CSV table of C-alpha atoms in Angstrom, one decimal:
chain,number,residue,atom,x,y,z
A,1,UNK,CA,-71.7,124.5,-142.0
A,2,UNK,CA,-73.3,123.6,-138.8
A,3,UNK,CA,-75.5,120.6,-138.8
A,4,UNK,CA,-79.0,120.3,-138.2
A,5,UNK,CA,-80.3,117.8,-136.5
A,6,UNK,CA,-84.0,117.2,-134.6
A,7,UNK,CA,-85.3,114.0,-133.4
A,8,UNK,CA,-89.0,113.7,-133.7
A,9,UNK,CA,-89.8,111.3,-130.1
A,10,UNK,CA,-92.6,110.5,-127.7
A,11,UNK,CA,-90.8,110.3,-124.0
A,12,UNK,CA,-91.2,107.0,-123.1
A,13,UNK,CA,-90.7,105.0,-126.2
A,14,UNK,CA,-87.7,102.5,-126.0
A,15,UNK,CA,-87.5,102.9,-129.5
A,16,UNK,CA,-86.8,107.1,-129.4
A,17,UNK,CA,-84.7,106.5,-126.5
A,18,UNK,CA,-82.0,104.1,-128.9
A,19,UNK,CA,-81.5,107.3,-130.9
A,20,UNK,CA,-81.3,109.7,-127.9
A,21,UNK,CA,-78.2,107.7,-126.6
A,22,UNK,CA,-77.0,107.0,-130.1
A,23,UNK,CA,-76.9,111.1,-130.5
A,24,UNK,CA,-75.6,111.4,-127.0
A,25,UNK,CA,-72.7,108.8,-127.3
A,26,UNK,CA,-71.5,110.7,-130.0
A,27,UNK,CA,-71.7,113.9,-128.7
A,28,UNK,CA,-73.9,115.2,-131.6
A,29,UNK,CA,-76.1,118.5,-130.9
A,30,UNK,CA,-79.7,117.7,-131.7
A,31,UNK,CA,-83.5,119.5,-131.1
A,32,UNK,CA,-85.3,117.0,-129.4
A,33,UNK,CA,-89.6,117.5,-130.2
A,34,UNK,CA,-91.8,115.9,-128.3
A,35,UNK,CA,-94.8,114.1,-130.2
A,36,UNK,CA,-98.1,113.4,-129.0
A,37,UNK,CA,-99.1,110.5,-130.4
A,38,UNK,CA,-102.9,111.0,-130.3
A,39,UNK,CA,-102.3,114.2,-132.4
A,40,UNK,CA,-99.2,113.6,-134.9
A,41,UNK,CA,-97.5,116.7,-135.9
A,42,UNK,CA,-97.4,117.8,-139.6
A,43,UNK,CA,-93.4,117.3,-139.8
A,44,UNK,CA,-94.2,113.8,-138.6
A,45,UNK,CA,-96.9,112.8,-140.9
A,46,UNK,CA,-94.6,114.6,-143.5
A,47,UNK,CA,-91.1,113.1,-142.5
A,48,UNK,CA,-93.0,109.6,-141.9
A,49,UNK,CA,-95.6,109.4,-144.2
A,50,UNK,CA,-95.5,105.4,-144.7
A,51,UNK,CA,-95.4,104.2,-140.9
A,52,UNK,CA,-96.2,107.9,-139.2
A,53,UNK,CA,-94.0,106.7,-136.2
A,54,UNK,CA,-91.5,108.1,-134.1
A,55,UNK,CA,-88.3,108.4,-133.8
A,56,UNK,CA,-87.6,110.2,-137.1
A,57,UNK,CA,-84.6,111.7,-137.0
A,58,UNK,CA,-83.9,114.6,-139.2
A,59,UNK,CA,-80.7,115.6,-140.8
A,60,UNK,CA,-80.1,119.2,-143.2
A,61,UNK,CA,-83.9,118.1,-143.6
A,62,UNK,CA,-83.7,114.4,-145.0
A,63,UNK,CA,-85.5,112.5,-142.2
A,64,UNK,CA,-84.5,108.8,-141.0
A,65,UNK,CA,-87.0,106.4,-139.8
A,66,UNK,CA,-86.8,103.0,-137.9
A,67,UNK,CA,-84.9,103.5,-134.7
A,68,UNK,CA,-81.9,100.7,-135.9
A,69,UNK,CA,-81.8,102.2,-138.8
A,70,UNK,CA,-81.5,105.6,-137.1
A,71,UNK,CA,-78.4,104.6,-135.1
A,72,UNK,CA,-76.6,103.3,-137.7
A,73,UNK,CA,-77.1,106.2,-139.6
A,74,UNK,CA,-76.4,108.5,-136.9
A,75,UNK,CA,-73.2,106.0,-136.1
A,76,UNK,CA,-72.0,106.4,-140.0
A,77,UNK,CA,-72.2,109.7,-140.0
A,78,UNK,CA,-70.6,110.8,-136.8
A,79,UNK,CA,-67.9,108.1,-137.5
A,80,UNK,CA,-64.9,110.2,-136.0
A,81,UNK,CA,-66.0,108.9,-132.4
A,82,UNK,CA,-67.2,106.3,-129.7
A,83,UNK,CA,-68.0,103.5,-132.7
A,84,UNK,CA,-71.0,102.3,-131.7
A,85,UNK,CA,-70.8,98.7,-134.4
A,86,UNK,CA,-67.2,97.3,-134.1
A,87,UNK,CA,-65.0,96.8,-137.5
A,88,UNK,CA,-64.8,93.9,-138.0
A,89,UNK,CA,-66.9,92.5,-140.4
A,90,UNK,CA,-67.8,89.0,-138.1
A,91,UNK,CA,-68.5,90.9,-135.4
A,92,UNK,CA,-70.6,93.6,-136.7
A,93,UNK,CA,-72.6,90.1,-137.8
A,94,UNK,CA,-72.8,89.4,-134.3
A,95,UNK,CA,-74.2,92.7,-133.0
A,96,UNK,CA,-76.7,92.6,-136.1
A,97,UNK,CA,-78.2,89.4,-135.4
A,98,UNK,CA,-78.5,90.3,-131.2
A,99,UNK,CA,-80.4,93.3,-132.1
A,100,UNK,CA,-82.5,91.5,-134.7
A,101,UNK,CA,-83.1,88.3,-132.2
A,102,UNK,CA,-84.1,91.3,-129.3
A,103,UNK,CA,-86.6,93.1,-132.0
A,104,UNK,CA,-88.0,90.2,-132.6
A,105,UNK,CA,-88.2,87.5,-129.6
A,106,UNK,CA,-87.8,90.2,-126.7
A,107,UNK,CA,-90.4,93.1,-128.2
A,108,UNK,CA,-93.1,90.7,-129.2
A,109,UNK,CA,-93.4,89.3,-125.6
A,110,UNK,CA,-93.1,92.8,-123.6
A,111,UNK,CA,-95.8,94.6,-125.8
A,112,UNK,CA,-98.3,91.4,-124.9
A,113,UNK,CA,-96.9,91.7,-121.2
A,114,UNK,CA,-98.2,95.7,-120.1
A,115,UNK,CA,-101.0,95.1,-122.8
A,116,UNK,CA,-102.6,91.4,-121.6
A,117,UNK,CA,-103.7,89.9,-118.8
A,118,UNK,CA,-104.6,86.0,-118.1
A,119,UNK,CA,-103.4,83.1,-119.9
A,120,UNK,CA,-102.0,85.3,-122.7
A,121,UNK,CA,-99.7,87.5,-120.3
A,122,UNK,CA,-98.6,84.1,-118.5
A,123,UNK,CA,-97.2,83.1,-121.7
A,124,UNK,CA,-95.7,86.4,-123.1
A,125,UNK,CA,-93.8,86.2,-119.6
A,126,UNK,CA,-92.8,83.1,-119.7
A,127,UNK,CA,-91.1,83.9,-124.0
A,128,UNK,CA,-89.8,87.0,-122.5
A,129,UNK,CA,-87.6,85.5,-119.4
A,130,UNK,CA,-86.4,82.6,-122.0
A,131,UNK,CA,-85.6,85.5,-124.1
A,132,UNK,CA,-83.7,87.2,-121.7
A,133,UNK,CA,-82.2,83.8,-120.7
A,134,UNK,CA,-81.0,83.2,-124.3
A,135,UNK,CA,-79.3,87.0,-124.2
A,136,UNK,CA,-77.7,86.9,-121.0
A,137,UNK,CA,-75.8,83.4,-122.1
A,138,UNK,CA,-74.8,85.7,-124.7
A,139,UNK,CA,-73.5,88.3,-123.0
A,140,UNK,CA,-71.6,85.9,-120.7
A,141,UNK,CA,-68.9,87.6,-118.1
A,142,UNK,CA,-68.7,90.8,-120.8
A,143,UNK,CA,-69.3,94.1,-119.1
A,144,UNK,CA,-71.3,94.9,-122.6
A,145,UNK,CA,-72.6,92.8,-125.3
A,146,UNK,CA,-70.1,94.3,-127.4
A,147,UNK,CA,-67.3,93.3,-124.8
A,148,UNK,CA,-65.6,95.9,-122.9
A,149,UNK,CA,-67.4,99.1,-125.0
A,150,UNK,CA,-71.2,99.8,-124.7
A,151,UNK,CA,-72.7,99.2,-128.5
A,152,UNK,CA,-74.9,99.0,-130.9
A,153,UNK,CA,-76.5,96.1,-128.7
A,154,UNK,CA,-76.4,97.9,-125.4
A,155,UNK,CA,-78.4,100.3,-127.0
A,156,UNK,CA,-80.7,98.4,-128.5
A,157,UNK,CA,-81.3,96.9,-125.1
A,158,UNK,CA,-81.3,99.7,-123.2
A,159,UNK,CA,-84.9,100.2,-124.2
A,160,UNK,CA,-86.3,97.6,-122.9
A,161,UNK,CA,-84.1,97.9,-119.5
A,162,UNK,CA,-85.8,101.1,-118.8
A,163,UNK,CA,-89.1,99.1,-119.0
A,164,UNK,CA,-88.5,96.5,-116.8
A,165,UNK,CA,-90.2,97.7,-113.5
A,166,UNK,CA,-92.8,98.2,-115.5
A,167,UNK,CA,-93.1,95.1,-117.2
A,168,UNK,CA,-92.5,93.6,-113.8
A,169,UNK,CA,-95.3,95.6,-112.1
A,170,UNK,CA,-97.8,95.4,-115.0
A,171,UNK,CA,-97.3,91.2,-114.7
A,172,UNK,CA,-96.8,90.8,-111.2
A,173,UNK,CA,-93.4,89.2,-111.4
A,174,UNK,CA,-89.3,90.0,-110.9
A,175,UNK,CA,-86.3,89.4,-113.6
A,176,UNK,CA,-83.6,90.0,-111.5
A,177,UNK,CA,-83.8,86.0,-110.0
A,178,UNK,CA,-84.2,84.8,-113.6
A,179,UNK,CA,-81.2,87.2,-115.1
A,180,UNK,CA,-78.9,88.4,-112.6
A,181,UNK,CA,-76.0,89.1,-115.3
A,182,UNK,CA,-78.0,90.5,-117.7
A,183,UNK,CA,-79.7,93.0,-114.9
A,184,UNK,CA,-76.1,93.5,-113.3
A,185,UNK,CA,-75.3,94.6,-117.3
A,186,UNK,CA,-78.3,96.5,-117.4
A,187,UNK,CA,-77.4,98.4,-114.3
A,188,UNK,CA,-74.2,99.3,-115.9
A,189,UNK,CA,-76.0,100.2,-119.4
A,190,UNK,CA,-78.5,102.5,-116.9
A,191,UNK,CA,-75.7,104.5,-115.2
A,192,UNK,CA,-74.2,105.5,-118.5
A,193,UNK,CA,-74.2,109.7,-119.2
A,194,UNK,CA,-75.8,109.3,-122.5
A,195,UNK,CA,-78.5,106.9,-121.1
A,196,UNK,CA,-79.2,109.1,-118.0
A,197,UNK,CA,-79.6,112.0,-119.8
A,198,UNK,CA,-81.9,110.1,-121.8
A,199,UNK,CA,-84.3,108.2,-119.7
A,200,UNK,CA,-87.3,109.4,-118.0
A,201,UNK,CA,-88.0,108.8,-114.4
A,202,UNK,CA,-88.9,105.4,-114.0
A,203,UNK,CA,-91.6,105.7,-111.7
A,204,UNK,CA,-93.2,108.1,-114.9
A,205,UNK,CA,-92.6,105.2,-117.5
A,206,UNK,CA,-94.5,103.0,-114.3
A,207,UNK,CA,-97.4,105.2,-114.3
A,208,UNK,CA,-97.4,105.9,-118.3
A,209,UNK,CA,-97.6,101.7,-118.5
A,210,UNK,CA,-100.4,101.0,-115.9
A,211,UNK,CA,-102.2,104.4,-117.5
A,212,UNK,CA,-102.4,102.8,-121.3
A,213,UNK,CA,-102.8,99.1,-119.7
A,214,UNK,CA,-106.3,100.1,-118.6
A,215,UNK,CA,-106.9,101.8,-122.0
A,216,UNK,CA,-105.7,98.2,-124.1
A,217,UNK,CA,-106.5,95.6,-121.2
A,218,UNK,CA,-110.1,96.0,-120.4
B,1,UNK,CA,-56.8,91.8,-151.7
B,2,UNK,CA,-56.8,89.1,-149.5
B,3,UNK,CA,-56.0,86.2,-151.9
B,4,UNK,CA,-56.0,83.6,-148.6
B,5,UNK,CA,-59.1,81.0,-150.1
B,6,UNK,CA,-61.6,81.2,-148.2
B,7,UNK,CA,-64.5,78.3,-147.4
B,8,UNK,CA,-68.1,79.4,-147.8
B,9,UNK,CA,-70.6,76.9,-147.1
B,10,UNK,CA,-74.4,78.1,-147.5
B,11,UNK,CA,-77.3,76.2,-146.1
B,12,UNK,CA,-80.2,76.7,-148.1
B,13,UNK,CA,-83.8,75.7,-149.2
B,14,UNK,CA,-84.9,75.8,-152.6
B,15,UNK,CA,-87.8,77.2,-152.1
B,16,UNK,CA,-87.3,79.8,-149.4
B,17,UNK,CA,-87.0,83.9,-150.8
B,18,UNK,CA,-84.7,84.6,-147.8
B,19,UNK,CA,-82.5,81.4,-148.9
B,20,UNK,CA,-82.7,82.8,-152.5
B,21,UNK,CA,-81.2,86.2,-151.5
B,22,UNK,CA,-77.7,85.1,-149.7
B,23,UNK,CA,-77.7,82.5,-153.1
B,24,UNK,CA,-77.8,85.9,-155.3
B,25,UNK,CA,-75.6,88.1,-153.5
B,26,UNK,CA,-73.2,85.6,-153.5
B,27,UNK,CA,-73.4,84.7,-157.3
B,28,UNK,CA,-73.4,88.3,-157.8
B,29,UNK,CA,-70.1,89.3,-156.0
B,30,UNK,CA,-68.8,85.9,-157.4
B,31,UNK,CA,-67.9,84.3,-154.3
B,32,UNK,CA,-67.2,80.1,-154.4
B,33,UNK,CA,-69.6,78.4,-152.1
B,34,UNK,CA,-70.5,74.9,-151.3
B,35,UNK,CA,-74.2,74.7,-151.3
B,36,UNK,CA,-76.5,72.7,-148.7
B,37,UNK,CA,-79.8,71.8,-149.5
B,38,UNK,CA,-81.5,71.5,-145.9
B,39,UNK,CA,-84.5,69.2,-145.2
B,40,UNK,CA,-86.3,71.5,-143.1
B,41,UNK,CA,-88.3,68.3,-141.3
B,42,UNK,CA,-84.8,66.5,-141.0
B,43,UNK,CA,-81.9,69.5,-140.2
B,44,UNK,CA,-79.1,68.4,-140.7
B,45,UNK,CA,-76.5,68.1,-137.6
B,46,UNK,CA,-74.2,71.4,-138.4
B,47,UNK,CA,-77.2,73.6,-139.0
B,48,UNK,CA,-78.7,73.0,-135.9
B,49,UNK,CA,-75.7,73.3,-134.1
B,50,UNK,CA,-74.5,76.8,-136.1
B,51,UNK,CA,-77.5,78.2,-135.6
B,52,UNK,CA,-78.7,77.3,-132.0
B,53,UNK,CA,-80.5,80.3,-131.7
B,54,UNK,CA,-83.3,80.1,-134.8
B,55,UNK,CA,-82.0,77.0,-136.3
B,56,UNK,CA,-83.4,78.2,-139.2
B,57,UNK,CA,-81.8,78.5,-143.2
B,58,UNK,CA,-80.3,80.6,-144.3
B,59,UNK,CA,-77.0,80.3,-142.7
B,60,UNK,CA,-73.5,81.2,-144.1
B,61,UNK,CA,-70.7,79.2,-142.9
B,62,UNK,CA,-67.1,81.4,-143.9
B,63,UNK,CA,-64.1,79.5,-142.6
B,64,UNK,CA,-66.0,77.7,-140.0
B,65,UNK,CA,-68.0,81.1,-138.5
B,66,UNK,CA,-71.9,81.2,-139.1
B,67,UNK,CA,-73.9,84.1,-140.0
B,68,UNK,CA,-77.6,83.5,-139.5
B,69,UNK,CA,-79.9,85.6,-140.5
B,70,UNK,CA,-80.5,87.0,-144.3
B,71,UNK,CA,-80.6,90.4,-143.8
B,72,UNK,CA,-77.5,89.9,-140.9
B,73,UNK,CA,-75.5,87.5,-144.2
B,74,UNK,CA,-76.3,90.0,-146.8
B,75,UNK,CA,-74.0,93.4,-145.0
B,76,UNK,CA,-71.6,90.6,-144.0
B,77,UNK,CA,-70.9,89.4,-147.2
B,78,UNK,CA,-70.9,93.1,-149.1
B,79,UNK,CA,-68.6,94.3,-145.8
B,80,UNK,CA,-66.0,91.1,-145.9
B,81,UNK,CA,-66.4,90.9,-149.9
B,82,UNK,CA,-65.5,94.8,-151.1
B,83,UNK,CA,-65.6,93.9,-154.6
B,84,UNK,CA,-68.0,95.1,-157.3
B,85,UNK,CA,-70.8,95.4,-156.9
B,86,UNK,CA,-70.9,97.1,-153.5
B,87,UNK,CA,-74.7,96.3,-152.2
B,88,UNK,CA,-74.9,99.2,-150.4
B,89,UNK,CA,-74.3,103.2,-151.3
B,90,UNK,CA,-71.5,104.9,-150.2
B,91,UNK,CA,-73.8,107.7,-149.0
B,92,UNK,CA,-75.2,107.7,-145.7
B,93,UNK,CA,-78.5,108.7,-146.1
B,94,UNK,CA,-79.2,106.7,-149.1
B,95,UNK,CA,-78.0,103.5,-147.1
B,96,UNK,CA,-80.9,104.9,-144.9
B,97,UNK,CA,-83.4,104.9,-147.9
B,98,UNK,CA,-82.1,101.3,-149.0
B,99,UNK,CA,-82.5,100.0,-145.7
B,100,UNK,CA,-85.9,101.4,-145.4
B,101,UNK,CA,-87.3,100.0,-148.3
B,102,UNK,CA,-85.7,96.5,-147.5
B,103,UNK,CA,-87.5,96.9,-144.3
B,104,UNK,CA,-90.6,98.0,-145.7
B,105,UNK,CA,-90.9,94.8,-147.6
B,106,UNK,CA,-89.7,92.2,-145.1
B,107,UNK,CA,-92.2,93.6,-142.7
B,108,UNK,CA,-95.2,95.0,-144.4
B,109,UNK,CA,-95.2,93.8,-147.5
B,110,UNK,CA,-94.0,89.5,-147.0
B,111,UNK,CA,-96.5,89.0,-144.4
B,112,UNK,CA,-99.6,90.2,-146.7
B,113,UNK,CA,-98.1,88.6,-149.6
B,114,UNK,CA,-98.0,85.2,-147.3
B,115,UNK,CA,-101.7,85.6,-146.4
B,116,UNK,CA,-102.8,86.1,-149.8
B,117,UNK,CA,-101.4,82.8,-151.0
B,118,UNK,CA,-102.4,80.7,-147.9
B,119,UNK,CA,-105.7,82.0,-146.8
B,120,UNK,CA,-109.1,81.2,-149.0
B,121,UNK,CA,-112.7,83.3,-148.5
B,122,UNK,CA,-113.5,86.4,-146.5
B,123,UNK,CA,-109.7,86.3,-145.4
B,124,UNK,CA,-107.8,86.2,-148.5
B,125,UNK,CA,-110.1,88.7,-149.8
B,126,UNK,CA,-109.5,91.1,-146.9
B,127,UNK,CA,-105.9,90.3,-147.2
B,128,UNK,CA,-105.7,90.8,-150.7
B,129,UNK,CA,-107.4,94.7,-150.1
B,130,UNK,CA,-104.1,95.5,-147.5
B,131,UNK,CA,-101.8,93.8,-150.1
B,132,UNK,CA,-102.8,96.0,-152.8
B,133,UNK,CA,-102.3,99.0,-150.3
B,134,UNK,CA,-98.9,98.1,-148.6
B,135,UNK,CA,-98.0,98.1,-152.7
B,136,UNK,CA,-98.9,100.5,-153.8
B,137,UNK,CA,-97.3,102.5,-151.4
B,138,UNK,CA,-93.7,100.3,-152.1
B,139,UNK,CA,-94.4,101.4,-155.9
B,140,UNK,CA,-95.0,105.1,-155.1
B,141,UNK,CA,-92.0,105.0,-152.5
B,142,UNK,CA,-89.5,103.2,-155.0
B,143,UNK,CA,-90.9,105.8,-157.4
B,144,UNK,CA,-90.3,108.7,-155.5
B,145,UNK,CA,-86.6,107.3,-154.0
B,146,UNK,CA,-85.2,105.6,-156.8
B,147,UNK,CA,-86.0,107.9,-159.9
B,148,UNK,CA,-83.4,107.0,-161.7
B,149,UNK,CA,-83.1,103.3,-161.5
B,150,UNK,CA,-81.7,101.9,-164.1
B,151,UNK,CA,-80.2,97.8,-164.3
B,152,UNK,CA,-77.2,97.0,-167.2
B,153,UNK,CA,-75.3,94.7,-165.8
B,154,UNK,CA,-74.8,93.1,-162.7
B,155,UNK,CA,-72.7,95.9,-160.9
B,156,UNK,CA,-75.9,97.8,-160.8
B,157,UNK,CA,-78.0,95.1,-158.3
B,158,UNK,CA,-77.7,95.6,-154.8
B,159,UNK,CA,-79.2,94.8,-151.8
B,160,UNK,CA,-82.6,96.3,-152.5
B,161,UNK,CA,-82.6,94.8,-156.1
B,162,UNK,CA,-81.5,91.6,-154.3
B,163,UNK,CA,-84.5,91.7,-152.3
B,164,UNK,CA,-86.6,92.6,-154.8
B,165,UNK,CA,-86.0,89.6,-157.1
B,166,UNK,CA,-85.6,87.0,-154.5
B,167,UNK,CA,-89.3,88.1,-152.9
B,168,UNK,CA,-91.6,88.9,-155.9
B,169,UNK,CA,-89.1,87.3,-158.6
B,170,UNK,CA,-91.9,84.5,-159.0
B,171,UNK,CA,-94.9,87.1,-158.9
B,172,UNK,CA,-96.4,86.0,-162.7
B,173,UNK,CA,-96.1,82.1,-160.8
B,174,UNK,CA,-98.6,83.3,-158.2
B,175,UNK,CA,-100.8,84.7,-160.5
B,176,UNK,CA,-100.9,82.2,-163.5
B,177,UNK,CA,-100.9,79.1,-161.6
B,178,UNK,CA,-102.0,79.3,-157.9
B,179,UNK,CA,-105.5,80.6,-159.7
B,180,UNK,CA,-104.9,83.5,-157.5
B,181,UNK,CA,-107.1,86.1,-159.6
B,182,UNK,CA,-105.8,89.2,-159.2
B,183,UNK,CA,-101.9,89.9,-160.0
B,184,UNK,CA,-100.8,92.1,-157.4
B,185,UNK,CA,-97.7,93.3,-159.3
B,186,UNK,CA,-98.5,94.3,-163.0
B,187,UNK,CA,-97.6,97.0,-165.6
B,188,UNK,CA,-101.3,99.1,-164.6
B,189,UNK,CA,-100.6,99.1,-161.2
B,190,UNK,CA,-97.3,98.7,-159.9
B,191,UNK,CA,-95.1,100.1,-162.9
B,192,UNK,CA,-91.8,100.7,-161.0
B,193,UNK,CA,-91.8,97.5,-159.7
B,194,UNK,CA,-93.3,95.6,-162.4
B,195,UNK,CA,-90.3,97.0,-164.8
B,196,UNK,CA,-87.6,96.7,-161.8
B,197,UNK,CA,-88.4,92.5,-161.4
B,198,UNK,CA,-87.9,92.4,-165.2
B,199,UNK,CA,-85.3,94.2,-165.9
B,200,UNK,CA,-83.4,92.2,-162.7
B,201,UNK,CA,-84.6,89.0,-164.6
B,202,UNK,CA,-83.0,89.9,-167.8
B,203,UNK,CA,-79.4,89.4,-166.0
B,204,UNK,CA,-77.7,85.8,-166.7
B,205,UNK,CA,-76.9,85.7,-162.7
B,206,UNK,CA,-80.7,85.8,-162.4
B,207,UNK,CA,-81.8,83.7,-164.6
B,208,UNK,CA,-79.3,81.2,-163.2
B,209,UNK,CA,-80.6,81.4,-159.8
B,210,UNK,CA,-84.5,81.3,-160.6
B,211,UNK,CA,-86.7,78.6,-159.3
B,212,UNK,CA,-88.4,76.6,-161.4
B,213,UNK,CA,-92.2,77.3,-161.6
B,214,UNK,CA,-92.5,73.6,-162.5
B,215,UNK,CA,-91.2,72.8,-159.1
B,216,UNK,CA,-92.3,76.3,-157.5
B,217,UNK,CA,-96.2,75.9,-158.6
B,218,UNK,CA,-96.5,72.1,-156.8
B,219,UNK,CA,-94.7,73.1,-153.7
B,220,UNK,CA,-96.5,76.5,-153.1
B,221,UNK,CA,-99.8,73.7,-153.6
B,222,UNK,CA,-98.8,71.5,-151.2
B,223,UNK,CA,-97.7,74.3,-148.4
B,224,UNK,CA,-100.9,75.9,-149.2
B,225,UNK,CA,-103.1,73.0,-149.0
B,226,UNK,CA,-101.5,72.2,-145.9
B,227,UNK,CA,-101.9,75.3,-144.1
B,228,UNK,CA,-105.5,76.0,-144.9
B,229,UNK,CA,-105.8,72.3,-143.0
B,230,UNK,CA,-103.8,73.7,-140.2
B,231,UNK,CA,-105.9,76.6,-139.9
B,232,UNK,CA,-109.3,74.9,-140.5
B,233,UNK,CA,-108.0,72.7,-137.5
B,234,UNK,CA,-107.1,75.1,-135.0
């Protein structure tokens, strides 16, 4: 019997993107809908009725929220190839807590930085380059996170590498002096199949950022 | 079965929910572990240097390797320790519904519970409306996900039931003794979760592991007393 599998997604979300690679890496066939946000579709609001956020990814009809959680269902279930979590126990810890430390220190800092200006934006720079900091000492002289494999972490990541130039245009500033390994990483991450095949433009995520900036940061 | 012994160190706080769950998964799989009690104004050397990152408690030491993090500890220790009971489902998608839940209450549901014991006035009562909300939909959600949830022994806790217990194990505590007038979990209300907390409590493991409410109500005084200062400061 022939899966069925959609992925409820909004284009530029680094969150729907995870689960677009996750799919990808694995080779998995999936309907890909696009959401608009302003006006949530009724399979959303039905699939997600606690957080009514994307992605949501659907399987035989049984829908999976929170984008982690999405790719390591998608990474259970499709188990037969590219492993996306290592298996060893330890190291599975590893990847666990990067992704937790990155949806944490990293994503609380890059929302402030398209959404704030001033004082509050100098500061939510500032936490975001020590976060990188912290991550790229991490990472180390390892093509990925997860060594010589793109993972669970690289994906994770990968969300926030396609928002870079516009996090760096939106505050005025440039994270390849700060990180050079971690942007020499990201590079890699970015050239991936699954990843290109997944991103949009990144002039369009540019413009999408400076278009809801003026909408939060008045 | 590996039979090599293996050291488990875990560095606690007595007082801390997220502390409270590596202690009961650990009791529950029946894993020997050397317990820290951390100062948290006076870390001790190895926890700061184990966990550079957060240097925060809980942290599990196994044969010299940390794992920081509760939620991160908790799929470690059900992953490395494959004995009964297993804290996750074998199923995919109901992993997918555990986790959901477990993430449900670590992010919407802590937070409001937090601001409802440390805020006073206008705030506590607008925090108390959105705790009362983010609730009821955990009690309609475990409803709906888990209908038949039943707890004999201990090889039916896992990690949500873990979670449960170690967050809103001291819920009657809040209520009875903080003067806090509403009770945000109770038989009227919250049904599901009201009869989960006490059916988990009715395990010796549980018992075992529960904090004091002569030590809880004091403490939970003092750290509310002193951020009410904090915020009347700022």
């Amino acid at each position: 019997m022939a899966d069925e599998v959609i992925l409820l997604d909004f284009w530029p979300s680094p969150f729907g993107v995870r689960a677009r690679i996750a799919l990808r890496e694995k080779g998995v066939e999936f309907e890909y809908r696009e959401e608009n946000l302003r006006d949530k579709s009724p399979l959303l609001l039905q699939m997600n009725p606690v957080h009514k956020k994307i992605p949501v990814l659907i399987h035989n009809g049984k829908p999976v929220c929170e984008s982690m959680n999405v790719v390591q269902y998608i990474d259970e279930v499709w188990s037969d190839q590219n492993p996306l979590l290592p298996s060893n126990p330890y190291q599975r810890a590893q990847a666990r807590f990067w992704v937790d430390f990155i949806d944490t220190k990293v994503f609380e800092p890059a929302d402030k930085i398209w959404s704030t200006k001033g004082e509050v934006q100098e500061k939510a720079k500032k936490e975001y380059i020590e976060a990188l900091k912290i991550l790229e000492t991490e990472l180390g002289d390892k093509t990925f996170f997860g060594g010589d494999t793109f993972g669970f972490v690289d994906i994770a990541m990968t969300g926030y590498y396609m928002w870079f130039e516009a996090s760096e245009k939106c505050g005025n500033f440039s994270i390849e002096p700060e990180c050079p390994i971690l942007m020499a990483s990201a590079k890699r991450c970015l050239q991936r199949d699954s990843v290109v095949k997944s991103l949009p433009d990144p002039e369009k995520i540019v413009e999408f950022a400076f278009k809801i900036r003026k909408i939060y940061c008045v | 079965m590996e039979e090599k012994k293996s050291k488990v160190t875990l560095h606690g706080m007595w007082a801390s929910p997220y502390s409270k769950r590596v202690e009961i998964a650990l009791k529950i799989k029946g894993i020997p572990y050397e317990y820290v009690e951390e100062d948290l104004s006076n870390k001790t050397e190895t926890l700061v240097q184990l966990n550079p990152v957060h240097k925060k408690v809980p942290l599990l030491v196994h044969d010299g390797k940390p794992v920081a993090e509760s939620q991160v500890i908790l799929d470690y220790i059900d992953e490395t320790w494959k004995n009964s009971p297993r804290l996750l489902p074998e199923d995919s998608y109901e992993r997918a519904q555990v986790r959901f839940w477990v993430s449900y209450i670590n992010q919407q549901v802590t937070e409001v519970m937090g601001q409802v014991l440390f805020q006073e006035g206008e705030a506590q009562a607008k925090s108390i409306e959105e705790a009362k909300e983010r609730f009821k939909v955990l009690e309609d959600g475990l409803k709906k996900d888990f209908p038949n949830k039943t707890i004999r022994g201990n090889d039916d806790v896992g990690l949500l039931d873990i979670i449960i217990i170690a967050t809103f194990g001291s819920h009657k505590v809040y209520h009875e003794e903080l003067g806090l007038e509403i009770s945000l979990i109770n038989p009227v209300n919250t049904p599901t979760l009201y009869n989960w907390i006490e059916s988990l409590k009715e395990l010796t493991v549980i018992k075992e592991a529960e904090v004091p409410s002569d030590r809880l109500v004091p403490f939970l005084q003092m750290y509310r007393q002193m951020l009410l200062q904090q915020a009347a400061n700022a």
